[in-house]
Coordinates of C-alpha atoms in Angstrom, one line a residue:
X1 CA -81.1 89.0 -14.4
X2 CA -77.8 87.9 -12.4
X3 CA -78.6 86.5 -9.1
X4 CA -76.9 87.8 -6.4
X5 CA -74.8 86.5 -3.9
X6 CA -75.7 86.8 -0.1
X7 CA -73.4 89.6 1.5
X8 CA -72.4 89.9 4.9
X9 CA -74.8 91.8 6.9
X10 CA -71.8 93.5 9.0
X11 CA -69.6 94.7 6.1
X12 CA -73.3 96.2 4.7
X13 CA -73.5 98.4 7.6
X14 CA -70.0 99.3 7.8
X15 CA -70.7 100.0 3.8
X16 CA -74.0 101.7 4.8
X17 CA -72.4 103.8 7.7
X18 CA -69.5 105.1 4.9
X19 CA -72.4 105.9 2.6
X20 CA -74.4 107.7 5.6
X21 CA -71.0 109.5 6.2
X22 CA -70.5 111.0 3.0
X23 CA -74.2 112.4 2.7
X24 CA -73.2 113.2 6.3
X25 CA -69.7 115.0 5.4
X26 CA -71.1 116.8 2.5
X27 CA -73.5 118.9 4.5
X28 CA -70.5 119.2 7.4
X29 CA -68.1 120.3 5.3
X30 CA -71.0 123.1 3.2
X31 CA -73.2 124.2 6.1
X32 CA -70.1 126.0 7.8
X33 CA -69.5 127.9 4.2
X34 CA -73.0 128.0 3.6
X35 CA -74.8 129.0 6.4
X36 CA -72.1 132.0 6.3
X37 CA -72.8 132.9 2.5
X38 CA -76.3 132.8 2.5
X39 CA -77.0 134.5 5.9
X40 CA -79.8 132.6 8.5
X41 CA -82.5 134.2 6.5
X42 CA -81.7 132.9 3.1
X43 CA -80.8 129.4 4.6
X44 CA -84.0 129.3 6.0
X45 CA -85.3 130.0 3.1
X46 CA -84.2 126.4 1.2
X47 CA -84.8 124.7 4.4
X48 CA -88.7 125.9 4.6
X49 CA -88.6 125.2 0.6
X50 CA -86.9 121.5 1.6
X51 CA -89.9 120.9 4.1
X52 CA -92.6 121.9 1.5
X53 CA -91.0 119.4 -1.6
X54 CA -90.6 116.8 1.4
X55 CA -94.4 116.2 1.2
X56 CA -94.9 115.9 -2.3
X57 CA -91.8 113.8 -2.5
X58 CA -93.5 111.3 0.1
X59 CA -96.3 111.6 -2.3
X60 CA -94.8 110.0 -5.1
X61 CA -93.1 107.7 -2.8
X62 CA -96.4 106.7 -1.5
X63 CA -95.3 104.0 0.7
X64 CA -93.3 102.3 -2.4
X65 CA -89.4 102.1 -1.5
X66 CA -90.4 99.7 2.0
X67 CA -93.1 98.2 0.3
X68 CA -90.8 97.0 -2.4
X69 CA -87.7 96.3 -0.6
X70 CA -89.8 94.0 2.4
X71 CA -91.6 92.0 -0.5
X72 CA -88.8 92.2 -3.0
X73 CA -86.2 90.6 -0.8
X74 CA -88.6 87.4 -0.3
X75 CA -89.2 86.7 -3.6
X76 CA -85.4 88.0 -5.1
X77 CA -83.9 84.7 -6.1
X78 CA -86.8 84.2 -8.7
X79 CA -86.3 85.7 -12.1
X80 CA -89.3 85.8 -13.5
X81 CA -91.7 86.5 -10.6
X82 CA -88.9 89.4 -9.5
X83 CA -88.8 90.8 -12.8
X84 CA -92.5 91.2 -12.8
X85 CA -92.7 92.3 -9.1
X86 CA -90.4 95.2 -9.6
X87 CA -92.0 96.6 -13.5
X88 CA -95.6 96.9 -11.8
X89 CA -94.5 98.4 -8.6
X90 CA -92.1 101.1 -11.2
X91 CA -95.4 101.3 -13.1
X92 CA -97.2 102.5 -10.0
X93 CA -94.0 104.7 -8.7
X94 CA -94.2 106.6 -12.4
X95 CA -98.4 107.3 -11.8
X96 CA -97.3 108.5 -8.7
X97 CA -94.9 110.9 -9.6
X98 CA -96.8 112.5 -11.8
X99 CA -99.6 113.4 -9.9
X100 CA -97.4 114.5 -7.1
X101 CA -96.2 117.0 -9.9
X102 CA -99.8 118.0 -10.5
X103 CA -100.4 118.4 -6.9
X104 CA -97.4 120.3 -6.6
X105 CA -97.9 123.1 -9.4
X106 CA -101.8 123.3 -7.9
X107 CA -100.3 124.4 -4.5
X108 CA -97.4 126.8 -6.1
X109 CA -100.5 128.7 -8.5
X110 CA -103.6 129.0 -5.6
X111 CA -100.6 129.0 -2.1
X112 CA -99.8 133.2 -2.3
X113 CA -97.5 132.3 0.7
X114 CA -95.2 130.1 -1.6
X115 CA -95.3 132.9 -4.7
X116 CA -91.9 134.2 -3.5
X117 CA -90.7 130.2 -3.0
X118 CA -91.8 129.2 -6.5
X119 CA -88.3 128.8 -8.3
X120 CA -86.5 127.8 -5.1
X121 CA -89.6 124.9 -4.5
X122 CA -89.3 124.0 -8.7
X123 CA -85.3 123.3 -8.5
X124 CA -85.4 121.4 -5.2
X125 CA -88.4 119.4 -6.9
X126 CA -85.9 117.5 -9.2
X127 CA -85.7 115.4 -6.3
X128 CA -88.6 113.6 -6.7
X129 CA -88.2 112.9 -10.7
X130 CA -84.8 111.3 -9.9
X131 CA -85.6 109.2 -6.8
X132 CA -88.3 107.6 -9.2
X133 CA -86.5 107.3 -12.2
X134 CA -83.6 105.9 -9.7
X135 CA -85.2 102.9 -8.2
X136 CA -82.7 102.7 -5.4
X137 CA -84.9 100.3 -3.7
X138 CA -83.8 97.7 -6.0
X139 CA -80.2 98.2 -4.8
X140 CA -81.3 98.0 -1.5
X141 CA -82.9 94.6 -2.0
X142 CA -80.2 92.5 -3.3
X143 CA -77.6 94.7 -0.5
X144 CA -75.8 96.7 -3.3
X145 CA -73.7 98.8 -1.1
X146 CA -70.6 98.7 -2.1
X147 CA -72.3 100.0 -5.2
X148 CA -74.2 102.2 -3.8
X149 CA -71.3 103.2 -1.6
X150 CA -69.2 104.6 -3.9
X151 CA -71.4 106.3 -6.3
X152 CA -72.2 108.1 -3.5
X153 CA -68.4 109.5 -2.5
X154 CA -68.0 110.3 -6.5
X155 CA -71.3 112.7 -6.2
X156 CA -70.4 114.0 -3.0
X157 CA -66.9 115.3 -4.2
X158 CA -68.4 116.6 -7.0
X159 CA -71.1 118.6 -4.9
X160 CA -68.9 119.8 -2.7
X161 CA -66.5 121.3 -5.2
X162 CA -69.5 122.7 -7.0
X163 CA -70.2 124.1 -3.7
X164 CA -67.4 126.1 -3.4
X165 CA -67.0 127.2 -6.9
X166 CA -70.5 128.7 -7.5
X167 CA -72.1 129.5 -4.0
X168 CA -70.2 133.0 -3.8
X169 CA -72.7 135.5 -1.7
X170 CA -76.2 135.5 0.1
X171 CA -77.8 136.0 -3.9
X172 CA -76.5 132.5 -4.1
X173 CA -79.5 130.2 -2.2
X174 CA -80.9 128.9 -5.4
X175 CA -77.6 127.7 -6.5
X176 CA -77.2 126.0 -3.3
X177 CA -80.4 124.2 -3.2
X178 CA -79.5 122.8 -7.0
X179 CA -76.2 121.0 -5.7
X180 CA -77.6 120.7 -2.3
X181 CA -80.1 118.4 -4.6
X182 CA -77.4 116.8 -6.7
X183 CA -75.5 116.0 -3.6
X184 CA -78.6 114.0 -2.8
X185 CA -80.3 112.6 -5.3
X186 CA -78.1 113.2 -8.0
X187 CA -76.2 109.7 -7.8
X188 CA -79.8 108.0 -8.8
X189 CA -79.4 109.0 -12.6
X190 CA -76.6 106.9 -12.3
X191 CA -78.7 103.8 -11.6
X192 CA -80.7 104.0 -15.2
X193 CA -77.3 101.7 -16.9
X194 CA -76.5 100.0 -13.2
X195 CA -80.2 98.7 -12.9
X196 CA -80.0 97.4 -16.1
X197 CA -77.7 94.2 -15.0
X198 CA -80.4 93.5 -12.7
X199 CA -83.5 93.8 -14.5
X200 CA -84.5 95.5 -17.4
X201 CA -87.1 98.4 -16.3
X202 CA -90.3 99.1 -18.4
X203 CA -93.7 100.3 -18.0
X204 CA -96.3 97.5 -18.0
X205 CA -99.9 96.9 -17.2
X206 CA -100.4 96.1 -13.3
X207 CA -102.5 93.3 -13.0
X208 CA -102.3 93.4 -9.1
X209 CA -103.3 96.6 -8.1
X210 CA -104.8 95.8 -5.2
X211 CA -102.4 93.7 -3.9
X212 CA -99.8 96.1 -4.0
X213 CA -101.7 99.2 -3.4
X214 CA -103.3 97.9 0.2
X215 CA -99.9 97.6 1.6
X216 CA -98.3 100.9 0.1
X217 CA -100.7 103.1 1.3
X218 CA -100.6 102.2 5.1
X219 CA -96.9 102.5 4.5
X220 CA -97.4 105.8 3.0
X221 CA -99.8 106.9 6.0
X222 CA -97.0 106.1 8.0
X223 CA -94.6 107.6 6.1
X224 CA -96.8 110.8 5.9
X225 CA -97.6 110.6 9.9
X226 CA -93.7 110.6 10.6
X227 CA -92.8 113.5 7.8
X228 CA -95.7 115.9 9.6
X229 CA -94.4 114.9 13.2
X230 CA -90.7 115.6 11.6
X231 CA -91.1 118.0 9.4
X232 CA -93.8 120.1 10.1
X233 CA -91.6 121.5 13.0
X234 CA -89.8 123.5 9.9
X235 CA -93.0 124.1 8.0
X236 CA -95.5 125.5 11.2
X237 CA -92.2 127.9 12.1
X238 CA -92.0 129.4 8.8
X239 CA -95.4 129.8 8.6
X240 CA -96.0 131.3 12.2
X241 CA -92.1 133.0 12.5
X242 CA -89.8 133.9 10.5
X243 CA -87.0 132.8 8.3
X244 CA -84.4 133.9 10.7
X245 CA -86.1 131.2 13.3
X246 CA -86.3 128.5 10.9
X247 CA -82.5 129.0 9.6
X248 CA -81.6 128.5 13.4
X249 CA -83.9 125.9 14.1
X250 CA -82.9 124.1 10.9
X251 CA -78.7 124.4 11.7
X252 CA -79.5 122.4 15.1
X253 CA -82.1 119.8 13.3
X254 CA -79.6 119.3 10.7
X255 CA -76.7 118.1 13.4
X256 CA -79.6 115.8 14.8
X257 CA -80.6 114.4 11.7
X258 CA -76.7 113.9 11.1
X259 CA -75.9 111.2 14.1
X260 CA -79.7 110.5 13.8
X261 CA -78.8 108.7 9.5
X262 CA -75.8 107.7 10.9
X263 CA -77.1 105.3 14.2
X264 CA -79.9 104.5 11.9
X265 CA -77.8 103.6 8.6
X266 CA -77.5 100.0 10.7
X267 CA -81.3 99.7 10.9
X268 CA -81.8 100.1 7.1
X269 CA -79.4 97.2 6.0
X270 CA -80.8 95.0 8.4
X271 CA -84.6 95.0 6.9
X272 CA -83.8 93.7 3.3
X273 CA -82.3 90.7 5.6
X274 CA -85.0 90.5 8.7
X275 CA -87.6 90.1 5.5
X276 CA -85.4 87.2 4.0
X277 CA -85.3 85.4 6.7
X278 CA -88.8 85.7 8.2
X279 CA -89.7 84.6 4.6
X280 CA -87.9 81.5 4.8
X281 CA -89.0 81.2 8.6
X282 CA -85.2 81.5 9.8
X283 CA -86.6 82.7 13.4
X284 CA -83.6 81.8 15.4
X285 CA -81.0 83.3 12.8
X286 CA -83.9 86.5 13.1
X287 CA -84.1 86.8 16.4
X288 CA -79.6 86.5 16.9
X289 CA -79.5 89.2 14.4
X290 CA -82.2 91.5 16.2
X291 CA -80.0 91.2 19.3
X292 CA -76.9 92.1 17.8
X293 CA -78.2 95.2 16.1
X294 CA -79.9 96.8 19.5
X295 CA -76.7 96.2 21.0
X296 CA -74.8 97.9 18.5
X297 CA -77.4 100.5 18.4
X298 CA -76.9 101.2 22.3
X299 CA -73.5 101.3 22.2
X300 CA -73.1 104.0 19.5
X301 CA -75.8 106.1 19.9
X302 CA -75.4 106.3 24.1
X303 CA -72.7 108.4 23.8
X304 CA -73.5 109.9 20.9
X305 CA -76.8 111.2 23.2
X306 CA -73.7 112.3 25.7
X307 CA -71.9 113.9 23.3
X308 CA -74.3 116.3 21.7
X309 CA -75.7 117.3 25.0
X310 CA -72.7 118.7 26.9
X311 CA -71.4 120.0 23.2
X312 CA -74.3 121.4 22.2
X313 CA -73.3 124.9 21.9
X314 CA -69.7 124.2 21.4
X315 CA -70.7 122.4 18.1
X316 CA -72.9 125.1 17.0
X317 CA -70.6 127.6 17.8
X318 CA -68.0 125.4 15.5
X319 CA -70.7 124.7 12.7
X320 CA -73.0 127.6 11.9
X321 CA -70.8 130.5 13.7
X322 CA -72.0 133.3 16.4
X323 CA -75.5 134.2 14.2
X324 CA -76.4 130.0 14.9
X325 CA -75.6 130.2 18.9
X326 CA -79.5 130.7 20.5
X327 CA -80.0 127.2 18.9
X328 CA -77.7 125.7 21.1
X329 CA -80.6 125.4 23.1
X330 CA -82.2 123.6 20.6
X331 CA -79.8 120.9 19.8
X332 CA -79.7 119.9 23.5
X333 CA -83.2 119.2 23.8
X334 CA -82.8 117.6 20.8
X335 CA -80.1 115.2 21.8
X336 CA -82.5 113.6 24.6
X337 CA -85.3 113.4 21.2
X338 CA -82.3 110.8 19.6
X339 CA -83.0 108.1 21.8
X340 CA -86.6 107.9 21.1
X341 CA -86.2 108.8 17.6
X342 CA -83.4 105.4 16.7
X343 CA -85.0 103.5 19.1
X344 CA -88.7 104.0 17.6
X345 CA -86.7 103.2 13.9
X346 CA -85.9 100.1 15.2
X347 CA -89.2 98.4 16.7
X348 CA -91.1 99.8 14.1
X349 CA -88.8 99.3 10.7
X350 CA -87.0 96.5 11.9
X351 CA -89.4 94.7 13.4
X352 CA -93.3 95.7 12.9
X353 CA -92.9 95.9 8.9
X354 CA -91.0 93.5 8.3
X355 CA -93.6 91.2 10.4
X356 CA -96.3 92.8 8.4
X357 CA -97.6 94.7 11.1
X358 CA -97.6 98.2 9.8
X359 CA -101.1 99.0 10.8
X360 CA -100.0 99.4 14.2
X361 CA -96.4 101.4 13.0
X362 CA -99.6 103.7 11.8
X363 CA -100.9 104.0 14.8
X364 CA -98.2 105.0 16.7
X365 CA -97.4 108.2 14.1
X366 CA -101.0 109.4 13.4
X367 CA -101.0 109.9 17.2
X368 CA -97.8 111.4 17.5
X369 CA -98.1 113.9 14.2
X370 CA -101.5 114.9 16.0
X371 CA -99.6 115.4 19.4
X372 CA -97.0 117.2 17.1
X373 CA -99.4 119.7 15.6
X374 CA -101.4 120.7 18.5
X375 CA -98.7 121.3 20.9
X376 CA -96.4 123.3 17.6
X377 CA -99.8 125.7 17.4
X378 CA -99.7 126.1 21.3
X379 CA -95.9 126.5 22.0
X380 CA -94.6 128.5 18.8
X381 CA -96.2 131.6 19.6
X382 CA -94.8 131.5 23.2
X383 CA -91.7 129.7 22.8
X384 CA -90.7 129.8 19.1
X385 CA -87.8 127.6 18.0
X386 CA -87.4 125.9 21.3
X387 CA -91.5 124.8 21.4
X388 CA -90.3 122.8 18.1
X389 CA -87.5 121.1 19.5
X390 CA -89.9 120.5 22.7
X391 CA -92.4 118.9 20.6
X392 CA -90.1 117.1 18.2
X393 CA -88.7 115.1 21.8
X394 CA -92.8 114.2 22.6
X395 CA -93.6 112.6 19.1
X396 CA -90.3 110.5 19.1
X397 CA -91.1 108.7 22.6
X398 CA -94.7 108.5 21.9
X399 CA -93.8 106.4 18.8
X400 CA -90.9 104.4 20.7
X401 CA -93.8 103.6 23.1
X402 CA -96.2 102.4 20.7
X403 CA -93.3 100.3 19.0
X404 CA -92.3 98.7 22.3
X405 CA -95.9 97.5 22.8
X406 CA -97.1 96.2 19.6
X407 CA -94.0 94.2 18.6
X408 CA -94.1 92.2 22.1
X409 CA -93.5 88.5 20.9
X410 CA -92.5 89.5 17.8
X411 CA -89.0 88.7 19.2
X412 CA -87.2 86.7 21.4
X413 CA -84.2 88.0 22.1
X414 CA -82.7 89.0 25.7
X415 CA -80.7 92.2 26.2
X416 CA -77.1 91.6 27.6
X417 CA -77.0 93.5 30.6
X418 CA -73.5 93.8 30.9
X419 CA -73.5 95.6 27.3
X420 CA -76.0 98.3 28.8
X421 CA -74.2 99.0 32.3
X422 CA -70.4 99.1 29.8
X423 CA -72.5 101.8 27.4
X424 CA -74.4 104.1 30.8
X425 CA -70.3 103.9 32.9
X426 CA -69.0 105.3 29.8
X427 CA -71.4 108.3 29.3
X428 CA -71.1 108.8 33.0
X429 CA -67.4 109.4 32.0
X430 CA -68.1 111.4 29.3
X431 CA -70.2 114.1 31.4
X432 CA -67.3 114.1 34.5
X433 CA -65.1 115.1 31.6
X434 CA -66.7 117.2 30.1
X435 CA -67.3 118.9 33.3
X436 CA -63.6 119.4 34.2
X437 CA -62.5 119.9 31.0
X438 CA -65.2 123.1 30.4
X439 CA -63.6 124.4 34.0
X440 CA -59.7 124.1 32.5
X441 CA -60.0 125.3 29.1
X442 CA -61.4 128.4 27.7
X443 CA -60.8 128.2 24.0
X444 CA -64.1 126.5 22.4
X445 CA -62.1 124.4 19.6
X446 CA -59.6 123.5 21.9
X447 CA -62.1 122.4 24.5
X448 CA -64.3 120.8 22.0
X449 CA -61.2 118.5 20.6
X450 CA -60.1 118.0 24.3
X451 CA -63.5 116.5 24.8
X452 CA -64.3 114.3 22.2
X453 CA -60.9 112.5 22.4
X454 CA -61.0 112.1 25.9
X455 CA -64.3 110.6 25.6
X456 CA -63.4 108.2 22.6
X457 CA -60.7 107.0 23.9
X458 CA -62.5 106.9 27.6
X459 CA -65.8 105.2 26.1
X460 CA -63.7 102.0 24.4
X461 CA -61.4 101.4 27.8
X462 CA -64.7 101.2 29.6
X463 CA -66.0 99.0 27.0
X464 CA -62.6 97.0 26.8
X465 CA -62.9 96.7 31.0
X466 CA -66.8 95.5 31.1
X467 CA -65.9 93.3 27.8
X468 CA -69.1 94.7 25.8
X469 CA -69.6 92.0 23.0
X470 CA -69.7 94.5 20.5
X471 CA -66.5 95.7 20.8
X472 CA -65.2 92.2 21.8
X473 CA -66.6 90.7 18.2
X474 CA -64.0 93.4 16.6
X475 CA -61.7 92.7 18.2
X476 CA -61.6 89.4 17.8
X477 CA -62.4 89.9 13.6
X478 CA -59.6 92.1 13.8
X479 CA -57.3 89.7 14.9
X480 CA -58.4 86.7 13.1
X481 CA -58.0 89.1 9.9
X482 CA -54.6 89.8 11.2
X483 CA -53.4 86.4 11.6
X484 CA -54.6 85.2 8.0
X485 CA -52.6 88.4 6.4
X486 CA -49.7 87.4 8.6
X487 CA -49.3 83.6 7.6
X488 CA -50.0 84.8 4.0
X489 CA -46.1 86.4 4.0
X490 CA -44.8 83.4 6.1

C-alpha cells in the first residue's frame, strides 16, 4: 500500500466544490429537459422511487462510510493495521448490502402501494450494489480528490449526453432514473482497479465485531434520523398526495439540495483532517482550521440564503418551466431551512463525530425526525407541499440547536466579527437590488442575470471594503502565485 502524501486542505475543497459542481451541473443542465419530457407526474414518480431506495441505501450503509473515514484517517499511515481496518469494515459493508437487498424485495412483494414502482425502485437500486462495491470512503480518507474529481466530470459528460440521446418523451422515466443513477454512482465501478494501489480488497473474517459495530450503528441511527427528517418530506407527500405534488415539491428540494452539497462540499473534506489531527492531539492546528471553515461557510452560504430567496420564483420559472411555478413558494421557505441545515452539518460532522460524540448528533435527529413526522401528518392534508417545506425548516434548526449545545468546549475558536458584519452589509445589498431591479425590468431572464451580477460583483466590493479574511487570504494566494509565475519568465 503506497502511503500518501498530506494534501492541502484548501485545494481539497476547491477540488471537492468542482466535484460538488459537476454532480451539481448534471442535474442543472437535465432537470430543465427532463422535467419537460417526463411531465410533473412522471418526475415525481422517480423522485418518490429515489426516497424509497434512499432508506435501504442507508441500510447498507449502516453508519459505515463516517465510521470508516473518522477511524481510518487516524490510523492511515500504518500498513498493516490499515489494511486490516479497511477488509473487516468491507466485510461488514458486503453483509450489509445484502440484507438491505432482502429487506428491499420483502417490501416490493407484501407493499401493494409500490406494485406499480417495482421496476422503477429495482433500477434505481443499483445504487446501493455500487456504493458498496465502490468503497469511496477509502478515497475520502487519504483526500483523493483530484481523483475523485475527475472521474466524476468523465461520468457526468457521459450522463448527460446519454440524457439527451435516450430520454425522448414522458414513456421515458425509467430511462432517466438509469442514467440519473449512473450520473451518481456510476463513477464507483471505477474504483475496483483505482483502490487496488491502495489496498487490495478481500473478504475476511471480522474479529472485531463489536468494536466496529457499536460505533456504526449510532452513526447509522443518525444517519437514518436525518434521512426520515429529509426525506420523508418526499415519501409522506406521495403517500398522502399525489405525484403532481411531489414532482413540484421535488423541483424546489432539488435547487436546495443543490447550494445545500455545494456549501457543505467544504465540510466533508475537512473531517478526514479534523480526525487526523485530534488523533495526533494537534488542538491548536484543530481549532485554526474550525475557524477558517465557519468563516468560509458564512461568507458563501449568506448570500447564497439572499439569493434564493428574492429569486425564488425567477429560478423556478428558469429551471422547471410554468407547470414548476406554485413551488416557488416552496423554495423560499426553503432558503431560510439552508442556514440551519449547513450550519447543523457543521457542529455535528465536523465537530461532534469527529470528537466521538455521536450519541448526542443522535439526539439532536431522533428529535427532529419525530418533530418532522408529526407536524408532515398534521400540515399535509391542510397545506400540502408547502407543510413540507414548513416542516423541513423546523427539523434543520432543531438539529443546529442541539449541535450548538453539545459541542460547547469542543472548540476554541472566536468568530471574527468583522467577517460576519462584511457577509449581513452584503446581503443587505443584495435585497435593495433585487428590489429595484424587479421594479425596472420585466423580462424574468433578463431580470434574473441583472440580479445575480449585480450582487456578485456587489457582495465581493463589500467584502473587499470591510477586508473579510476570506477573501483577503485569496487574494493574497493569488498574488503570491502571480509573482512566482512572473519571476519564472524573468
Amino acid at each position: 500500500m503506497k502511503i500518501k502524501k498530506k494534501k492541502s486542505v484548501g485545494i481539497n475543497a476547491v477540488l471537492n466544490i468542482i466535484k460538488q459542481c459537476c454532480a451539481i451541473i448534471f442535474p442543472l443542465i437535465t432537470f430543465p429537459y427532463a422535467s419537460r419530457v417526463l411531465g410533473v407526474e412522471n418526475y415525481g414518480k422517480v423522485n418518490f422511487g429515489t426516497s424509497i431506495i434512499s432508506y435501504f441505501t442507508l441500510l447498507a450503509g449502516l453508519g459505515i462510510t463516517n465510521y470508516a473515514i473518522r477511524e481510518g484517517a487516524r490510523i492511515r499511515d500504518n500498513k498493516e493495521n490499515f489494511s486490516a481496518f479497511v477488509n473487516e469494515v468491507f466485510t461488514i459493508n458486503v453483509v450489509t448490502t445484502l440484507i438491505s437487498y432482502a429487506a428491499l424485495f420483502l417490501t416490493l412483494i407484501f407493499w401493494d402501494k409500490l406494485g406499480s414502482y417495482r421496476v422503477l425502485i429495482l433500477i434505481q437500486s443499483l445504487s446501493i450494489l455500487f456504493t458498496t462495491i465502490g468503497t469511496d470512503w477509502i478515497n475520502s480518507i487519504y483526500e483523493e480528490y483530484a481523483y475523485i474529481t475527475i472521474r466524476y466530470v468523465i461520468v457526468h459528460i457521459i450522463a448527460i449526453a446519454l440524457m439527451f440521446i435516450f430520454v425522448r418523451d414522458s414513456s421515458d422515466y425509467i430511462i432517466y432514473a438509469f442514467i440519473a443513477i449512473f450520473g451518481t454512482v456510476g463513477a464507483n465501478a471505477i474504483n475496483i482497479f483505482h483502490i487496488r494501489k491502495i489496498v487490495k480488497l478481500r473478504l475476511v473474517k471480522v474479529k472485531n465485531l463489536k468494536l466496529h459495530l457499536i460505533p456504526m450503528i449510532m452513526l447509522f441511527c443518525n444517519s437514518l434520523s436525518v434521512l426520515i427528517y429529509v426525506n420523508s418530506d418526499v415519501t409522506m407527500l406521495g403517500i398522502l398526495s399525489d405525484d403532481k405534488s411531489v414532482g413540484i415539491y421535488s423541483a424546489a428540494t432539488k435547487i436546495y439540495n443543490i447550494i445545500k452539497q455545494l456549501i457543505n462540499a467544504i465540510i466533508v473534506v475537512m473531517i478526514p483532517r479534523l480526525s487526523a489531527l485530534l488523533g495526533k492531539k494537534m488542538y491548536d492546528e484543530y481549532n485554526k482550521l474550525l475557524r477558517n471553515s465557519f468563516h468560509a461557510i458564512v461568507t458563501l452560504l449568506a448570500p447564497a440564503i439572499t439569493g434564493v430567496f428574492v429569486l425564488s420564483y425567477e429560478i423556478i420559472w428558469i429551471i422547471g418551466g410554468e407547470q414548476y411555478a406554485p413551488g416557488y413558494v416552496v423554495l423560499s421557505i426553503l432558503s431560510i431551512a439552508l442556514g440551519g441545515s449547513v450550519f447543523a452539518n457543521f457542529f455535528n460532522n465536523a465537530i461532534l463525530v469527529p470528537n466521538k460524540k455521536e450519541k448526542y448528533f443522535l439526539i439532536a435527529t431522533i428529535t427532529a425526525a419525530i418533530a418532522n413526522i408529526v407536524l408532515n401528518f398534521i400540515l399535509i392534508p391542510t397545506l400540502d407541499y408547502v407543510g413540507t417545506a414548513v416542516t423541513t425548516v423546523i427539523a434543520e434548526y432543531i438539529v443546529l440547536g442541539f449541535g450548538i449545545f453539545f459541542s460547547r468546549g469542543l472548540f476554541t475558536f472566536k468568530v471574527i466579527w468583522r467577517d460576519l458584519i462584511s457577509s449581513l452589509s452584503g446581503c443587505i445589498f443584495i435585497v435593495l437590488i433585487s428590489f429595484v431591479l424587479h421594479e425596472f425590468i420585466d423580462s424574468i431572464l433578463l431580470r434574473t442575470v441583472a440580479i445575480c451580477l449585480s450582487s456578485v460583483i456587489g457582495y465581493f466590493l463589500i467584502l473587499i471594503i470591510f477586508k473579510n479574511s476570506l477573501v483577503t487570504n485569496v487574494i493574497v494566494q493569488v498574488k503570491k502565485k502571480l509573482n512566482e509565475f512572473c519571476k519564472r519568465f524573468k
